[in-house]
Short mmCIF file of C-alpha atoms in Angstrom, two decimals:
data_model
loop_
_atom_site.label_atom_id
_atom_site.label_comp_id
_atom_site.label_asym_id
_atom_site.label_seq_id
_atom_site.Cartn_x
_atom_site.Cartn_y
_atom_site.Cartn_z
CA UNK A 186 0.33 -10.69 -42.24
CA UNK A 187 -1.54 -9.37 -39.52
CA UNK A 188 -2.71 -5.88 -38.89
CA UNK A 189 -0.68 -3.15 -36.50
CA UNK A 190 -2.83 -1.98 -33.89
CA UNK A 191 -3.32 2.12 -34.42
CA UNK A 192 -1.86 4.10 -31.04
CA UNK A 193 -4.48 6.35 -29.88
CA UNK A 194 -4.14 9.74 -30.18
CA UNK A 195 -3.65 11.99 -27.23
CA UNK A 196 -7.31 13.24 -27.49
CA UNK A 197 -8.54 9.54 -27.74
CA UNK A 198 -6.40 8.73 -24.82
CA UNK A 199 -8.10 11.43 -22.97
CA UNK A 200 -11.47 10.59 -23.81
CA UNK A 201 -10.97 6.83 -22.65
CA UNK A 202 -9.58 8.24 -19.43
CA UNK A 203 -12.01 10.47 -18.37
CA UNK A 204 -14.62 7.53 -19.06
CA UNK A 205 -12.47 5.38 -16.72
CA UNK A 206 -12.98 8.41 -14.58
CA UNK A 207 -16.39 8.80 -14.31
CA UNK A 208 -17.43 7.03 -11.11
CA UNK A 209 -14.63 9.44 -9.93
CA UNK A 210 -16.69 12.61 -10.39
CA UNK A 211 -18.52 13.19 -8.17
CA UNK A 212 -15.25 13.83 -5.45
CA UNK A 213 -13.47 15.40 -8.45
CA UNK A 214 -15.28 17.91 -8.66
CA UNK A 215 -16.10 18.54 -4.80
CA UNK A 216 -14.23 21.71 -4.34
CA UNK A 217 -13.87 20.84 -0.39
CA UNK A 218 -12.45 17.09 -1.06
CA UNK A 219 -9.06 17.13 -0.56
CA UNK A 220 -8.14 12.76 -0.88
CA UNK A 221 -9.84 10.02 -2.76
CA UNK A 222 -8.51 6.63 -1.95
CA UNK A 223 -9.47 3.15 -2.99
CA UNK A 224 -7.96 0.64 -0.90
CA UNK A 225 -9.73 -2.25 -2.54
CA UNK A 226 -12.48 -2.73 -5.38
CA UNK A 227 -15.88 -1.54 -4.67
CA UNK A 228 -14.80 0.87 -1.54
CA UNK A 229 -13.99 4.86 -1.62
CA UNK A 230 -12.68 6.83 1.28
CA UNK A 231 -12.68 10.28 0.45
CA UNK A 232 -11.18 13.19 2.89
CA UNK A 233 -12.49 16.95 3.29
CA UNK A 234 -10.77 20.03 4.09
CA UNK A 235 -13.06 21.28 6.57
CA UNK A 236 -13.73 17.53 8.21
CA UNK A 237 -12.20 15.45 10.84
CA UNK A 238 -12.15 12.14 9.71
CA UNK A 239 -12.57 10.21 6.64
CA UNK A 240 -15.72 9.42 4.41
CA UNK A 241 -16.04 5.81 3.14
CA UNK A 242 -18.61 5.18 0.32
CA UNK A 243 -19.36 1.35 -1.38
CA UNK A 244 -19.49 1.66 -5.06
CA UNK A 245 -19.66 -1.31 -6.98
CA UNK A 246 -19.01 0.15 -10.28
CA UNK A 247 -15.25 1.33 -9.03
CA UNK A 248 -14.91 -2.74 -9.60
CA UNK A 249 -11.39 -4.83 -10.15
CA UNK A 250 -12.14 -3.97 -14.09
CA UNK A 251 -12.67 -0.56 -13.95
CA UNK A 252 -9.57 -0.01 -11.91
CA UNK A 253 -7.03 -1.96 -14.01
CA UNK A 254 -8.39 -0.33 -16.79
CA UNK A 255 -7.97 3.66 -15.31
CA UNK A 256 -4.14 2.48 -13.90
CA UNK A 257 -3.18 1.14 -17.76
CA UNK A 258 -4.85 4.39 -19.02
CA UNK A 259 -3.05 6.81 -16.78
CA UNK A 260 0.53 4.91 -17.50
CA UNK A 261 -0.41 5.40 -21.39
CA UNK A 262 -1.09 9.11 -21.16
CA UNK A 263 1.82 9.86 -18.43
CA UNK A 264 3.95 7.65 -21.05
CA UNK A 265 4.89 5.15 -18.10
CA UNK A 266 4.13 1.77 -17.68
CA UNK A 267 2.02 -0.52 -15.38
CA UNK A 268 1.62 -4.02 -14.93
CA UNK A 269 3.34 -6.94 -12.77
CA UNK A 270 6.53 -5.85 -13.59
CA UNK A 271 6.14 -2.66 -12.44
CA UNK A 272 3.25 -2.43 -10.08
CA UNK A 273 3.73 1.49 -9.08
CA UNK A 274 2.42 4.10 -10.55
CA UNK A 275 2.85 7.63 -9.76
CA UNK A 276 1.60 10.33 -11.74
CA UNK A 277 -0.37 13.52 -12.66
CA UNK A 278 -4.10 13.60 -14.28
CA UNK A 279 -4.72 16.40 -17.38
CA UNK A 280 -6.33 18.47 -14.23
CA UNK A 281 -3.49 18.58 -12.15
CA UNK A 282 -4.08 15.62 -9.35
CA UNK A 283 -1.45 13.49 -8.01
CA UNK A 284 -1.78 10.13 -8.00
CA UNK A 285 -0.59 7.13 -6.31
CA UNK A 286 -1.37 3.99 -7.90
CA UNK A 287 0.11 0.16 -6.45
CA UNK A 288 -1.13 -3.12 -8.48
CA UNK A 289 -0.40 -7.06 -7.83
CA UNK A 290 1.76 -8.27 -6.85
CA UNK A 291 2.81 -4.78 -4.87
CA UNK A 292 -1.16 -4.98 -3.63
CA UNK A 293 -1.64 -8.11 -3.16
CA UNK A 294 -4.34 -9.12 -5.99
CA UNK A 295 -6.00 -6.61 -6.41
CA UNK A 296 -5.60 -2.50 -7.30
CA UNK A 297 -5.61 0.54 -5.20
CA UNK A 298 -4.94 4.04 -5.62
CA UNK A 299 -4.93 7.65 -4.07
CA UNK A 300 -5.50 10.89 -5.77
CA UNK A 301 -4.01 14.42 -3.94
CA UNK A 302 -6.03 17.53 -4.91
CA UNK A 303 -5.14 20.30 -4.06
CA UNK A 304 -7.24 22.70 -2.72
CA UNK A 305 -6.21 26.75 -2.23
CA UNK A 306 -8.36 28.43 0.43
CA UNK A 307 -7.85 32.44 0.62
CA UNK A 308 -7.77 32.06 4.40
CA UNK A 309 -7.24 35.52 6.82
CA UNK A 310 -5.52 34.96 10.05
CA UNK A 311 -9.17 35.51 11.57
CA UNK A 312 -10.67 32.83 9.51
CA UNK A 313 -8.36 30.54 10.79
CA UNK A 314 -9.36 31.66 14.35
CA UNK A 315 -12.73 31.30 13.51
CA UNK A 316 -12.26 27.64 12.20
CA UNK A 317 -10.39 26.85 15.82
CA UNK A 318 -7.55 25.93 14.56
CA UNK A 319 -5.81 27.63 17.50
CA UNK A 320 -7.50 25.84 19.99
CA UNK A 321 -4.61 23.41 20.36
CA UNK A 322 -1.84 25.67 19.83
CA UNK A 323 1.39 24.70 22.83
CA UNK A 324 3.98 27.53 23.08
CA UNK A 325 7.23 25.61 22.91
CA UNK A 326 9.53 25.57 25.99
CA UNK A 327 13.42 25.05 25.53
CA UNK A 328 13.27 22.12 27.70
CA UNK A 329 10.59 19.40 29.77
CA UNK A 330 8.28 17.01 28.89
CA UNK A 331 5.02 17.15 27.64
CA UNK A 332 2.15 16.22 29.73
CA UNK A 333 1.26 13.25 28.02
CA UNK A 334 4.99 12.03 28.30
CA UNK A 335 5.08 12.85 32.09
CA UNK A 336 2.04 9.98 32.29
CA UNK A 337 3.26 7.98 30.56
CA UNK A 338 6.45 7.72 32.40
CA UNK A 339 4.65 7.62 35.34
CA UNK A 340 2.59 4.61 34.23
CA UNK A 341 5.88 2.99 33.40
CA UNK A 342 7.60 3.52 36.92
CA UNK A 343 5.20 2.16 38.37
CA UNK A 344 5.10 -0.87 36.45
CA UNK A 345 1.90 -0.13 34.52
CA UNK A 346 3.39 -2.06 31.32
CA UNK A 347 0.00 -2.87 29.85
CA UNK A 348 -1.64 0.39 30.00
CA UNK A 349 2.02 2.05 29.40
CA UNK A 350 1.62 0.29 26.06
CA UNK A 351 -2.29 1.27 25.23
CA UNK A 352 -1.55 4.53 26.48
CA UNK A 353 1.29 4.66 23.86
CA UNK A 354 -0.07 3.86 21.00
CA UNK A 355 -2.86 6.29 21.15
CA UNK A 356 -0.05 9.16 22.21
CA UNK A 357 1.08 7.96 18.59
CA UNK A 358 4.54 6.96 20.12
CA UNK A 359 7.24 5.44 17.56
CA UNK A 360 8.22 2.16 18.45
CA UNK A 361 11.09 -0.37 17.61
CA UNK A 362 10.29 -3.82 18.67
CA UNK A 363 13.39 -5.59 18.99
CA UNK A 364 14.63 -9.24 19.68
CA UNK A 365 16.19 -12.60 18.43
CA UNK A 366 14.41 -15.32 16.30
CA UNK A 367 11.06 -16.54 17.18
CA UNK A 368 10.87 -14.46 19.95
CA UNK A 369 7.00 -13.04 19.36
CA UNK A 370 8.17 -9.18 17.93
CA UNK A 371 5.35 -9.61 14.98
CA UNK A 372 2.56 -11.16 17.56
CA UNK A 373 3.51 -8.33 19.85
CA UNK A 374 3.15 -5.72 16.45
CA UNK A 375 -0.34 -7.30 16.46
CA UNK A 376 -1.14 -6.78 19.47
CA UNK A 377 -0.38 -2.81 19.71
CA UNK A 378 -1.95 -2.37 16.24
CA UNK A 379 -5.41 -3.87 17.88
CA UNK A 380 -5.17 -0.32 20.09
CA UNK A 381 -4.89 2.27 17.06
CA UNK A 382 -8.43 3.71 16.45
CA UNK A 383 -10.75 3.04 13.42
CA UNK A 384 -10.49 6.84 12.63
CA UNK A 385 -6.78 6.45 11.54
CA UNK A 386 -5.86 5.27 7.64
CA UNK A 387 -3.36 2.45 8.24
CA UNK A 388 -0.55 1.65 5.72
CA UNK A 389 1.35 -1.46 6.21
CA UNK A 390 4.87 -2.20 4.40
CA UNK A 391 5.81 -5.84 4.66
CA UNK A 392 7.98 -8.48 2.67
CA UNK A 393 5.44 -11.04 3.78
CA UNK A 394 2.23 -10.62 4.89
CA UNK A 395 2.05 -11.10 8.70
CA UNK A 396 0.08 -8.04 9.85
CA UNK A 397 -3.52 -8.49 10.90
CA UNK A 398 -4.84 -5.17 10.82
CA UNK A 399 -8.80 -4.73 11.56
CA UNK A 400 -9.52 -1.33 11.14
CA UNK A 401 -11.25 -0.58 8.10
CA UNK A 402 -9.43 2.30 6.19
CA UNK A 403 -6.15 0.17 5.77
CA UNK A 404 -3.75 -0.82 2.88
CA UNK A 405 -1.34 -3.56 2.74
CA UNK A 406 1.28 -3.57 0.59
CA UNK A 407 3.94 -5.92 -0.07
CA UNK A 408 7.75 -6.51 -1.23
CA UNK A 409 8.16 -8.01 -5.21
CA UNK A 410 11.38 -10.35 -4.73
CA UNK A 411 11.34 -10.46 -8.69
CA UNK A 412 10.96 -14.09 -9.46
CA UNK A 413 8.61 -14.89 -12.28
CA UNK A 414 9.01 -12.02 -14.76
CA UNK A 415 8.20 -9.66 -11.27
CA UNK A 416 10.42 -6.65 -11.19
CA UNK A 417 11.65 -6.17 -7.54
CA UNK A 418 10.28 -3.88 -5.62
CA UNK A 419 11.73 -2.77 -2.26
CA UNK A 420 10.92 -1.28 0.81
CA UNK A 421 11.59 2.10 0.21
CA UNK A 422 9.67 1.55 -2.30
CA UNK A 423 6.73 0.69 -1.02
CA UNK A 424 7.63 3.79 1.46
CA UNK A 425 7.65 6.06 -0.89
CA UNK A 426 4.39 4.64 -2.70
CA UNK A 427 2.95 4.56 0.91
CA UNK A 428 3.73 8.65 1.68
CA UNK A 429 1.83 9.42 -1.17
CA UNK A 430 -1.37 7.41 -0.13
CA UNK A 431 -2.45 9.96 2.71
CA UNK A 432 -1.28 8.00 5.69
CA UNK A 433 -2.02 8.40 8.96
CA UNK A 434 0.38 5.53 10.20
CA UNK A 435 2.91 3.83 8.23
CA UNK A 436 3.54 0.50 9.62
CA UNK A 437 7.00 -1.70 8.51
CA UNK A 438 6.78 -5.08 8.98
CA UNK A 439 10.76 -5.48 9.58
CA UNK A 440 14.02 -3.38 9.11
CA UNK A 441 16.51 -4.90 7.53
CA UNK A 442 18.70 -2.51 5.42
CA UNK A 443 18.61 0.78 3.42
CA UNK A 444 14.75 1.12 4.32
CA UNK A 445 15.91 2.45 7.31
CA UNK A 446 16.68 5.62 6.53
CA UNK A 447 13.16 5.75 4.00
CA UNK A 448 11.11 4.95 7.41
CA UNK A 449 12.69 7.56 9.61
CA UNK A 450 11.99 10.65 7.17
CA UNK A 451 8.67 8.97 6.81
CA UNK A 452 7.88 9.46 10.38
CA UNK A 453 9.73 12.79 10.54
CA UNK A 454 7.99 14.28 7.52
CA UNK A 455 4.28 14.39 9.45
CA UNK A 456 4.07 10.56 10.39
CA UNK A 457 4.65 9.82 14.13
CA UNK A 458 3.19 6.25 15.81
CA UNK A 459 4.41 3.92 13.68
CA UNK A 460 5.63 0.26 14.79
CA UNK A 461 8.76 -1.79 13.06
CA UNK A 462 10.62 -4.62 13.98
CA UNK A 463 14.41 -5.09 13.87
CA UNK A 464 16.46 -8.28 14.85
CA UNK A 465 18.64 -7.56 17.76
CA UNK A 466 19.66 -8.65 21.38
CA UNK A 467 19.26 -6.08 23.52
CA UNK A 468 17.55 -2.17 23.09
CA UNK A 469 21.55 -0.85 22.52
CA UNK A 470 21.68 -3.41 20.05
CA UNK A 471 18.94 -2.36 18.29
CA UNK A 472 19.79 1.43 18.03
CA UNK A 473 22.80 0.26 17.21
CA UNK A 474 21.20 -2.01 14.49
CA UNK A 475 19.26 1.00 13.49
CA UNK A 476 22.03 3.32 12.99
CA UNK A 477 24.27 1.04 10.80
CA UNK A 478 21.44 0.24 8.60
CA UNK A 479 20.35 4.33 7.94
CA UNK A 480 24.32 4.91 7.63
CA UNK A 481 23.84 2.49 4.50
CA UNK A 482 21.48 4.68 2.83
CA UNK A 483 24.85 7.10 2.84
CA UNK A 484 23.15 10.02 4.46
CA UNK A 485 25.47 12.87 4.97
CA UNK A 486 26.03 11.74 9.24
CA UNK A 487 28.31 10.52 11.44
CA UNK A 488 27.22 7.94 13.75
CA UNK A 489 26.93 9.83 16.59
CA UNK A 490 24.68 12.09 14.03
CA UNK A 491 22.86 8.80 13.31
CA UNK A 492 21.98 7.71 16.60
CA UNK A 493 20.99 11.35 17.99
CA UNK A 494 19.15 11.79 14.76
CA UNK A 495 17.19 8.36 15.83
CA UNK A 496 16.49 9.21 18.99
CA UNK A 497 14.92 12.17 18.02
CA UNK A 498 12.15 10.08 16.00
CA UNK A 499 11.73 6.91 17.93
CA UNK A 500 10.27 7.28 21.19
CA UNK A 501 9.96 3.70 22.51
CA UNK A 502 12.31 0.23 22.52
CA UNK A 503 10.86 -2.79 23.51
CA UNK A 504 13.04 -5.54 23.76
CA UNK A 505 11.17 -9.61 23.68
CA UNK A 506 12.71 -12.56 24.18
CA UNK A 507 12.54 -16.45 25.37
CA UNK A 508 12.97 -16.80 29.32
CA UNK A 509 12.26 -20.34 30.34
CA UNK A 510 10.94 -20.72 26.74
CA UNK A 511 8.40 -18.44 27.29
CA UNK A 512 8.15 -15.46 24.98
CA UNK A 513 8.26 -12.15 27.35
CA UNK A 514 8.81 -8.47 27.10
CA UNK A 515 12.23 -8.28 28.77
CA UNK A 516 12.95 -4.43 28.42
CA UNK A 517 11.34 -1.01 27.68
CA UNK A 518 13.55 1.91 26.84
CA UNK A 519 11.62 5.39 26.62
CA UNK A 520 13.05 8.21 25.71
CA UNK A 521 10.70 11.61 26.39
CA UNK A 522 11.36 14.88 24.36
CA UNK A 523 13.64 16.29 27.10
CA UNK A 524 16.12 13.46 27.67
CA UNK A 525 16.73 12.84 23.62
#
């Protein structure tokens, strides 16, 4: 007969946690870090609350080990469960953290994770003068465009559709890249992801990995279609994983259904320049497209609602397809503030 394995007791499960914590502690107990991130084994990126920018720090003790090890650990003493079946994780250390965690398959084959702190700052109104934070204050006007938008319509009139593009991307511009079959909307995706800074923390959401992204602070996850013992994991999933993994960008490889309405608060909740694809024939087609799919998610909207609500968050449409069997940019729709 053979022997039952003792469960650990909650201080025993506390004690192998904070050892699984350890190469942790030096950013836990940073008062001014504010994000800890692990996008893959061996690398940290940390974030500060009186920085610009992220940290990155190469730690080969946070290896593939320790990290499986911590995300079984938290599941046990958050009472969840993590492995391939369910490759998400979110949850709350004894200190009060939040944490994000995403496994394989969800991860590809290896783990990564984000812990939240939060940080309280007794900040006067002068204090926050002091720290510049109202250097880049705009007073809002009822109506007109922005500066930046007036350019960048400019640059399209004039048939500028290159540096429209660059131009657009660094704005952080939402775009919809729509088209038929095998018309180049992912190689185009590529292409405007090559123009997004190294500064930013990239977060890609695909069913099948087709994004090249080569900046370094970036995550890819990925859809679970549930065949092997694999639970499924969807889209919004991954979305809602992705939110709480300090994203600057949130990247979907392709809109196909319910997701849609995930993605637009994602962009509307703090997350503006990010790039999907959605299979359509023309730009109306594709808002159209759009709409039917975030009507799914049985938000409380009409679809007049639906589209105005759209066009409030996605800036750009740009419309590819096969001319002469060539793969071309056939259309741009942009929509500045004022005319949405």
């Amino acid at each position: 007969m053979s022997a039952v394995e003792p469960i650990p007791s909650a201080a025993e499960r506390d004690v192998y946690l904070k050892s699984f914590l350890k190469p942790f502690e030096r950013w836990l107990d940073d008062p001014g870090v504010t994000e800890i991130m692990v996008n893959r084994p061996g690398e940290v990126w940390i974030e500060r609350q009186a920085a610009t920018g992220f940290e990155r720090f190469d730690d080969p003790n946070i290896n593939a080990l320790l990290l499986q090890r911590l995300a079984v650990q938290i599941a046990r003493v958050s009472h969840q469960a993590i492995n391939r079946e369910q490759p998400l994780l979110a949850a709350s250390l004894p200190s009060g953290e939040r944490i994000q965690i995403a496994g394989p398959p969800a991860a590809g084959e290896h783990w990564a994770l984000a812990i939240r702190r939060h940080v309280t700052s007794e900040l006067t109104l002068s204090d926050f003068g002091g720290a510049r934070n109202f250097a880049h204050v705009a007073v809002g006007r009822a109506k007109g465009m922005s500066e930046t938008d007036r350019r960048l319509k400019s640059l399209l009139d004039e048939g500028c559709i290159e540096e429209f593009l660059r131009a657009s991307v660094r704005a952080r511009k939402t775009m919809l890249v729509s088209g038929g079959t095998s018309t180049g909307k992912t190689s185009l995706v590529n292409a405007l992801l090559r123009e997004i800074g190294d500064g930013e923390r990239i977060i890609t959401a695909e069913d099948a990995a087709e994004l090249r992204l080569s900046q370094p602070n970036h995550l890819s996850l990925s859809a679970v279609k549930g065949e092997m013992g694999e639970a499924r994991i969807n889209m919004t999933d991954l979305l809602e994983a992705a939110l709480r993994m300090r994203p600057d960008r949130i990247i979907l490889g392709e809109i196909r259904g319910v997701e849609a309405a995930a993605w637009l608060r994602a962009i509307n909740t703090g997350h503006p320049g990010s790039i999907t694809t959605v299979h359509a024939d023309s730009p109306e087609g594709a808002l159209e497209q759009l709409s039917l799919m975030t009507m799914q998610a049985g938000l409380p909207l009409s679809r007049g609602e639906t589209i105005r609500y759209i066009n409030s968050i996605v800036d750009i449409i740009i419309h590819v397809s096969r001319i002469d069997g060539a793969r071309v940019i056939e259309r741009i729709v942009f929509s500045p503030a004022e005319e949405n």
